[in-house]
Short mmCIF file of C-alpha atoms in Angstrom, two decimals:
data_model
loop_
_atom_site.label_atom_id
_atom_site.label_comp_id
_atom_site.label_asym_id
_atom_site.label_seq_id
_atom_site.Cartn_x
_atom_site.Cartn_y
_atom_site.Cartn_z
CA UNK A 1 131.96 65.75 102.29
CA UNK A 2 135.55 67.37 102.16
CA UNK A 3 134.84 69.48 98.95
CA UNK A 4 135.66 72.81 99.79
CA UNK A 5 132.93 75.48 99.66
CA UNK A 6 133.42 78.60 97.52
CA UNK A 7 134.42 81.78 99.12
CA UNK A 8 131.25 84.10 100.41
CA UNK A 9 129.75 86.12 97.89
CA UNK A 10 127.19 88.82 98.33
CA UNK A 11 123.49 87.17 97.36
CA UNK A 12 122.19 90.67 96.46
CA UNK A 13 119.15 89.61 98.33
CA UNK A 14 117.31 91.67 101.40
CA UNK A 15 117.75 89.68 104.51
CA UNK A 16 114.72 87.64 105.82
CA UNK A 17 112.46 90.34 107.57
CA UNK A 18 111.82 87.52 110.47
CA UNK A 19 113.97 84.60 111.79
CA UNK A 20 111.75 83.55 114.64
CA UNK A 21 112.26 79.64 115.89
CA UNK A 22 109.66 77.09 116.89
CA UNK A 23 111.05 75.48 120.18
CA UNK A 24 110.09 72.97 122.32
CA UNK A 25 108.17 73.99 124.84
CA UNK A 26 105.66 77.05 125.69
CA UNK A 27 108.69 78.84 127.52
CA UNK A 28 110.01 79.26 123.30
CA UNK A 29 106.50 81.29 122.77
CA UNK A 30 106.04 79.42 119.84
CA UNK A 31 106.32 75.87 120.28
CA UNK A 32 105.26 72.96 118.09
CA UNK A 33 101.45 72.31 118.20
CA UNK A 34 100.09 69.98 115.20
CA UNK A 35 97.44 72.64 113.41
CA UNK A 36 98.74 76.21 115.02
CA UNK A 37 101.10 77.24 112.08
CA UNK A 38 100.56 77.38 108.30
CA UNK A 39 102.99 77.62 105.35
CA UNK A 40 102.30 80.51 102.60
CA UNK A 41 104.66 79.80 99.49
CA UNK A 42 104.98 79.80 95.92
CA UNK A 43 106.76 76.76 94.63
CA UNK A 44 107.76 78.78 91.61
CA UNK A 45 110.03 80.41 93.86
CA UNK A 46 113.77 78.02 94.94
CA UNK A 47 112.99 78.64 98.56
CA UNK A 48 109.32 78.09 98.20
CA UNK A 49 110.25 74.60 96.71
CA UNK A 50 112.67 73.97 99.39
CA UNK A 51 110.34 73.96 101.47
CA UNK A 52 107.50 72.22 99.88
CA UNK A 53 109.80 69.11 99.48
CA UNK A 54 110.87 68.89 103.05
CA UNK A 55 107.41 69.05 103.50
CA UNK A 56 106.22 66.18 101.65
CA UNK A 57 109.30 64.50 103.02
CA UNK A 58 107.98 64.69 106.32
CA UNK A 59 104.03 64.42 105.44
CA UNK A 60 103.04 67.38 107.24
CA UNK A 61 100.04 68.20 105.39
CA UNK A 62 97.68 68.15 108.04
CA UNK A 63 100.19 69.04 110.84
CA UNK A 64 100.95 72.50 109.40
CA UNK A 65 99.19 72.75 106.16
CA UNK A 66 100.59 74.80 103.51
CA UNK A 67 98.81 77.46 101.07
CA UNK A 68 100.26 77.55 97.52
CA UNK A 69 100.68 80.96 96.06
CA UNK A 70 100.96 82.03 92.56
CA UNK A 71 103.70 81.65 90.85
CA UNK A 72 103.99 85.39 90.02
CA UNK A 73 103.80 87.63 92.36
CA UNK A 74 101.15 91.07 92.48
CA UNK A 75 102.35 93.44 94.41
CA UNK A 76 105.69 95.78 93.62
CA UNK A 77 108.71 93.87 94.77
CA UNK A 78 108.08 90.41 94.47
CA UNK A 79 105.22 90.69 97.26
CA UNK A 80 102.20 88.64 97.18
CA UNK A 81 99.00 91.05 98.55
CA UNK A 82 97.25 88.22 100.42
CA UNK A 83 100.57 88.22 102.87
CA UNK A 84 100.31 92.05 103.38
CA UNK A 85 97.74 91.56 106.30
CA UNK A 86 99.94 89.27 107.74
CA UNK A 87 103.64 91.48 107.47
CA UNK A 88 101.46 94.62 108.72
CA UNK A 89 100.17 92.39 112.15
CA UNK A 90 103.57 91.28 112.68
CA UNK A 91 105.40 95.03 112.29
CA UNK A 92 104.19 98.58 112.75
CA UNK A 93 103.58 100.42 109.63
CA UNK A 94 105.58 97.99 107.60
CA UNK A 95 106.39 99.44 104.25
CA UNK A 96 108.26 96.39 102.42
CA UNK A 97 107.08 94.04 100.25
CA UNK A 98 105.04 90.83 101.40
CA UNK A 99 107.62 88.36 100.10
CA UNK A 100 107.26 84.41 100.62
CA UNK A 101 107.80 82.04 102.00
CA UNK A 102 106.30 82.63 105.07
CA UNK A 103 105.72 80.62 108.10
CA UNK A 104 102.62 82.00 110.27
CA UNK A 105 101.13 81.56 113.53
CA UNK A 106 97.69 81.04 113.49
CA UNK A 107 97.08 81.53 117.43
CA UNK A 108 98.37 85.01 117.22
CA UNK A 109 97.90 85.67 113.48
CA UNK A 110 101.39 87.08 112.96
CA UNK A 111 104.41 85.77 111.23
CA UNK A 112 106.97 83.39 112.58
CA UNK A 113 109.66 83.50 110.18
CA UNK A 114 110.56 84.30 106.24
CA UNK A 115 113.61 82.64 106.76
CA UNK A 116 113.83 79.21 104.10
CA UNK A 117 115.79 77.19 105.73
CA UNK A 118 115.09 78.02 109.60
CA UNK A 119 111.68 77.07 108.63
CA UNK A 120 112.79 73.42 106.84
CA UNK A 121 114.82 72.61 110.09
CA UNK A 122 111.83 73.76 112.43
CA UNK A 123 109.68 71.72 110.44
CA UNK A 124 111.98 68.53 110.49
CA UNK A 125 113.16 69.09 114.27
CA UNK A 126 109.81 69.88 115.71
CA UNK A 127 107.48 67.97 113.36
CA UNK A 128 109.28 65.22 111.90
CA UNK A 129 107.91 62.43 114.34
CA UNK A 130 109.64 58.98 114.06
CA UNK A 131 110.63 58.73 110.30
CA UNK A 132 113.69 59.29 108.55
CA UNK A 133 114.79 62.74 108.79
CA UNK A 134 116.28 65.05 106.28
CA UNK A 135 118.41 66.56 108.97
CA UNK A 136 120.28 63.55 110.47
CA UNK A 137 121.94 63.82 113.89
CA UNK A 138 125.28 64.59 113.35
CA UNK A 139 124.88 65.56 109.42
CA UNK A 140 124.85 69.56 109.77
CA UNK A 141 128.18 70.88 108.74
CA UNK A 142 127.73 68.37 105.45
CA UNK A 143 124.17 70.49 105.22
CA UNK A 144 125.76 73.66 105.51
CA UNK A 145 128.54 72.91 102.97
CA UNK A 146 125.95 71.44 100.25
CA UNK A 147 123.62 74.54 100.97
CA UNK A 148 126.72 77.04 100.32
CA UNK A 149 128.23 75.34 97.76
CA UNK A 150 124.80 75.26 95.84
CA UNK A 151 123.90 78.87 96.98
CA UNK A 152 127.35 80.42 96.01
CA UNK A 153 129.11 77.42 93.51
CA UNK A 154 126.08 76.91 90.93
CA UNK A 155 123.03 79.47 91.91
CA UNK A 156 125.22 82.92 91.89
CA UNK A 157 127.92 81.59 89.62
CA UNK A 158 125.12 80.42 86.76
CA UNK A 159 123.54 83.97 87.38
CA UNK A 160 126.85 85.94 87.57
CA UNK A 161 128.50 83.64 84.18
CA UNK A 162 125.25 84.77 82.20
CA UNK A 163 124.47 88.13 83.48
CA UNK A 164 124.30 90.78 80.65
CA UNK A 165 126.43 93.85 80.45
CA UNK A 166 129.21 92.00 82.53
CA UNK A 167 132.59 92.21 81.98
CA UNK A 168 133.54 89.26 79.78
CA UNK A 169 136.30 88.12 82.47
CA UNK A 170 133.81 88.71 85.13
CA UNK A 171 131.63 86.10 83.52
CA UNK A 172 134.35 83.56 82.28
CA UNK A 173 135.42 83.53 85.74
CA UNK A 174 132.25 82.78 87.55
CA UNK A 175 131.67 79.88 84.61
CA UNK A 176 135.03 78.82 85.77
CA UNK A 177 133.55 78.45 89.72
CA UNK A 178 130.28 76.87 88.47
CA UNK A 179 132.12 74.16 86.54
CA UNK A 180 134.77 73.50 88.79
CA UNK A 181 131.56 72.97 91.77
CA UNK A 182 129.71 70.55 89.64
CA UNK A 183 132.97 68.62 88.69
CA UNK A 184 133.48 68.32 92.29
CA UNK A 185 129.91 67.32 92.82
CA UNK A 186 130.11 64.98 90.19
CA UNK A 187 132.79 63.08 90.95
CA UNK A 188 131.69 62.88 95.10
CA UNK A 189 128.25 61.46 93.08
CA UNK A 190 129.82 58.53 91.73
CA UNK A 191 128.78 55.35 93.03
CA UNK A 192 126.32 56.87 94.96
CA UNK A 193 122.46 57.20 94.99
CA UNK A 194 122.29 60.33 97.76
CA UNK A 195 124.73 62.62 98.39
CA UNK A 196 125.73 62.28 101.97
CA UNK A 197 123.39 59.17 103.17
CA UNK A 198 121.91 56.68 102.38
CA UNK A 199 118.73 58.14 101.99
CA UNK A 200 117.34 61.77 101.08
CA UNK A 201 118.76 64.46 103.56
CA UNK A 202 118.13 68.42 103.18
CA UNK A 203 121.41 68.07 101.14
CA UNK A 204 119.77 66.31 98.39
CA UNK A 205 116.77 69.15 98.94
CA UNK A 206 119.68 72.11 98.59
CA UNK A 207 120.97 70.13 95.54
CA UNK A 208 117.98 69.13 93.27
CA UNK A 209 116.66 72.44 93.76
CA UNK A 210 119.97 74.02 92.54
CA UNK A 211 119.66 71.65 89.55
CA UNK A 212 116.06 72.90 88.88
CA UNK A 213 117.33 76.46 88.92
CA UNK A 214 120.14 76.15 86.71
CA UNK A 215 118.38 74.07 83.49
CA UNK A 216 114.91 75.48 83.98
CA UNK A 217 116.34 80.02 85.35
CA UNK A 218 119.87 80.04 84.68
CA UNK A 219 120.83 78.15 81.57
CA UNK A 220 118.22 80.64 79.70
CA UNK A 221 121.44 83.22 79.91
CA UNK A 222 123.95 81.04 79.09
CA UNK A 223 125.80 80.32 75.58
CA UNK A 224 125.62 76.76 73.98
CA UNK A 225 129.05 76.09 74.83
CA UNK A 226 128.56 76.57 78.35
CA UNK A 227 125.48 74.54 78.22
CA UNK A 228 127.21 71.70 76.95
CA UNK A 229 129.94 72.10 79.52
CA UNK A 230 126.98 72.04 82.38
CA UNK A 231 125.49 69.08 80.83
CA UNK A 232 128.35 67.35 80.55
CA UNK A 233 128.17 66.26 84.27
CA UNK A 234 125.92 62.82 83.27
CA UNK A 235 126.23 61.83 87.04
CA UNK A 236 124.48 64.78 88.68
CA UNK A 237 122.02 64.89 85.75
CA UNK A 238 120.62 61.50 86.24
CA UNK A 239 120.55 61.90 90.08
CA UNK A 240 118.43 64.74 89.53
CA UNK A 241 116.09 63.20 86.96
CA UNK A 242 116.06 59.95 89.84
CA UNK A 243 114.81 62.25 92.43
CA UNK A 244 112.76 64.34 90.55
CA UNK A 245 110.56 60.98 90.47
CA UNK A 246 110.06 60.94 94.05
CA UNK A 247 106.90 61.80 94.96
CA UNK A 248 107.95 64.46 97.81
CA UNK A 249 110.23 66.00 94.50
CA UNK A 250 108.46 65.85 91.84
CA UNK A 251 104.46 66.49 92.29
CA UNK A 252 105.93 70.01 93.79
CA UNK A 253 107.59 70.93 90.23
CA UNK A 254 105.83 73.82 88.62
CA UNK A 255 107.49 74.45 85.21
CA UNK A 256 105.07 76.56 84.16
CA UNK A 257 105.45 78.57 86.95
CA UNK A 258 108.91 79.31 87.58
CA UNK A 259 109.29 80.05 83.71
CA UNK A 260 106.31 82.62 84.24
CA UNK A 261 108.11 83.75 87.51
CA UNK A 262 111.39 84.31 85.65
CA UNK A 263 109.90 86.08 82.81
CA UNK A 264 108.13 88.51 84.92
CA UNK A 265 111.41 89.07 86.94
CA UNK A 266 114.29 88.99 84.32
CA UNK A 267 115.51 91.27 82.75
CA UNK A 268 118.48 90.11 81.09
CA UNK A 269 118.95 89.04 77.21
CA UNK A 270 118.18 85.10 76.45
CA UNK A 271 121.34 83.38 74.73
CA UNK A 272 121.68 80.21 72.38
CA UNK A 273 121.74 78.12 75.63
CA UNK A 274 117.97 79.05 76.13
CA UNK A 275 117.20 76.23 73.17
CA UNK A 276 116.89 73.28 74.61
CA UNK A 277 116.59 72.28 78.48
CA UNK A 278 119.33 69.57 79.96
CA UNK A 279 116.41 67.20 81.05
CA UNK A 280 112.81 66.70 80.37
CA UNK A 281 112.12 67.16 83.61
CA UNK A 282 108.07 67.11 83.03
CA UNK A 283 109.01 63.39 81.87
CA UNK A 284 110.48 62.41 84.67
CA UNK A 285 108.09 64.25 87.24
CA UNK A 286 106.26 62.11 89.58
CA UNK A 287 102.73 62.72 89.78
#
């Protein structure tokens, strides 16, 4: 892709508390053995539906099996208390919350890593057997531009363009970056079925999920005008409602649960945009 990514912005989110790697061989300390490591995650939660899809992508059910949590978490801090025995093995007198996702290893009962995407390229790199991969050899920088241009271009512009209290050019201007990414997203999307291969890649992953976010989280705090403007991209719409009818996409969509998960979490104030979502996405699920 030659679209260029949006300047950093700060994600206002704590930094994963572990970033440990699965490598290839016992010299790593962990290294990939089918069964030793387990997924906890909520797919409620972006990340935690990241991750589920690579997963089905890559049929690792049995390899490393994952354990769904709900889509709200219990604890203060978006922490989930089943992981608590887990994040106080793995640090001394840990105080934080027991966030998700989490990849643990069951040989030493401590946690590998809470970092999202480390964990989907582990997963491919170290897992993925013979198939198609969603991380294709010499398809990373394209990765890396889809993931920042989703994390910074649609996920913080949507929540910065309908964040209450802002400053009305504050918000006009980070409408401005969210429509001027899915333009450029929409127009790269024409003629195309996936966005950088011919089959799905982590890119589509980064994408749908970013699609998910912003009709199902984001367009809740947005007017109707802007809404229209978002929907207006017919192109990136219908590529999401095709993949969100692929089985490693779809059966992992839990509406319920990230509209209970952004309840619990949000506090800002619902605008006209809240009305009616861009696509019937339970419709179009596969299941």
């Amino acid at each position: 892709m030659t679209v260029t990514p949006p300047a950093p912005q700060t994600a206002g989110t704590p930094a994963p508390a572990f970033r440990g790697r699965i490598g290839r061989d016992a010299r790593s300390g962990h290294y990939a053995v089918p069964g030793r490591y387990r997924l906890h995650l909520s797919t409620a939660c972006a990340d935690g539906l990241r991750i589920a899809v690579v997963h089905g992508l890559l049929g690792l059910d049995t390899v490393c099996p994952a354990t769904l949590l709900p889509a709200v978490p219990d604890s203060p801090g978006g922490g989930h208390s089943v992981l608590r025995p887990l994040y106080e093995a793995s640090t001394h007198r840990f105080t934080g919350p027991a966030v998700a996702p989490v990849l643990s290893d069951g040989w030493s009962g401590r946690i590998v890593s809470t970092h999202a995407r480390d964990i989907m390229r582990d997963l491919a790199r170290r897992f993925g057997g013979d198939g198609p991969s969603p991380y294709p050899r010499g398809a990373e920088s394209e990765i890396e531009t889809v993931e920042r241009m989703c994390a910074q271009g649609i996920e913080e512009a949507a929540q910065r363009a309908g964040a209450a209290g802002g400053e009305r050019a504050e918000r006009d201007t980070a409408l401005a970056t969210l429509l001027e990414t899915l333009g450029a997203l929409e127009r790269w999307m024409s003629g195309r079925t996936f966005l950088i291969r011919d089959e799905v890649t982590a890119a589509d992953v980064e994408l749908w999920t970013a699609l998910v976010q912003l009709d199902t989280v984001h367009r809740d705090h947005l007017d109707a005008s802007a809404v229209q403007r978002v929907a207006a991209h017919a192109s990136l719409w219908a590529y999401a409602r095709r993949l969100a009818a692929h089985p490693a996409f779809g059966t992992h969509l839990d509406l319920d649960g990230i509209e209970r998960r952004h309840r619990a979490h949000c506090h800002g104030l619902e605008a006209a945009g809240a009305a009616v979502r861009i696509l019937d996405w339970a419709a179009h699920a596969a299941r």
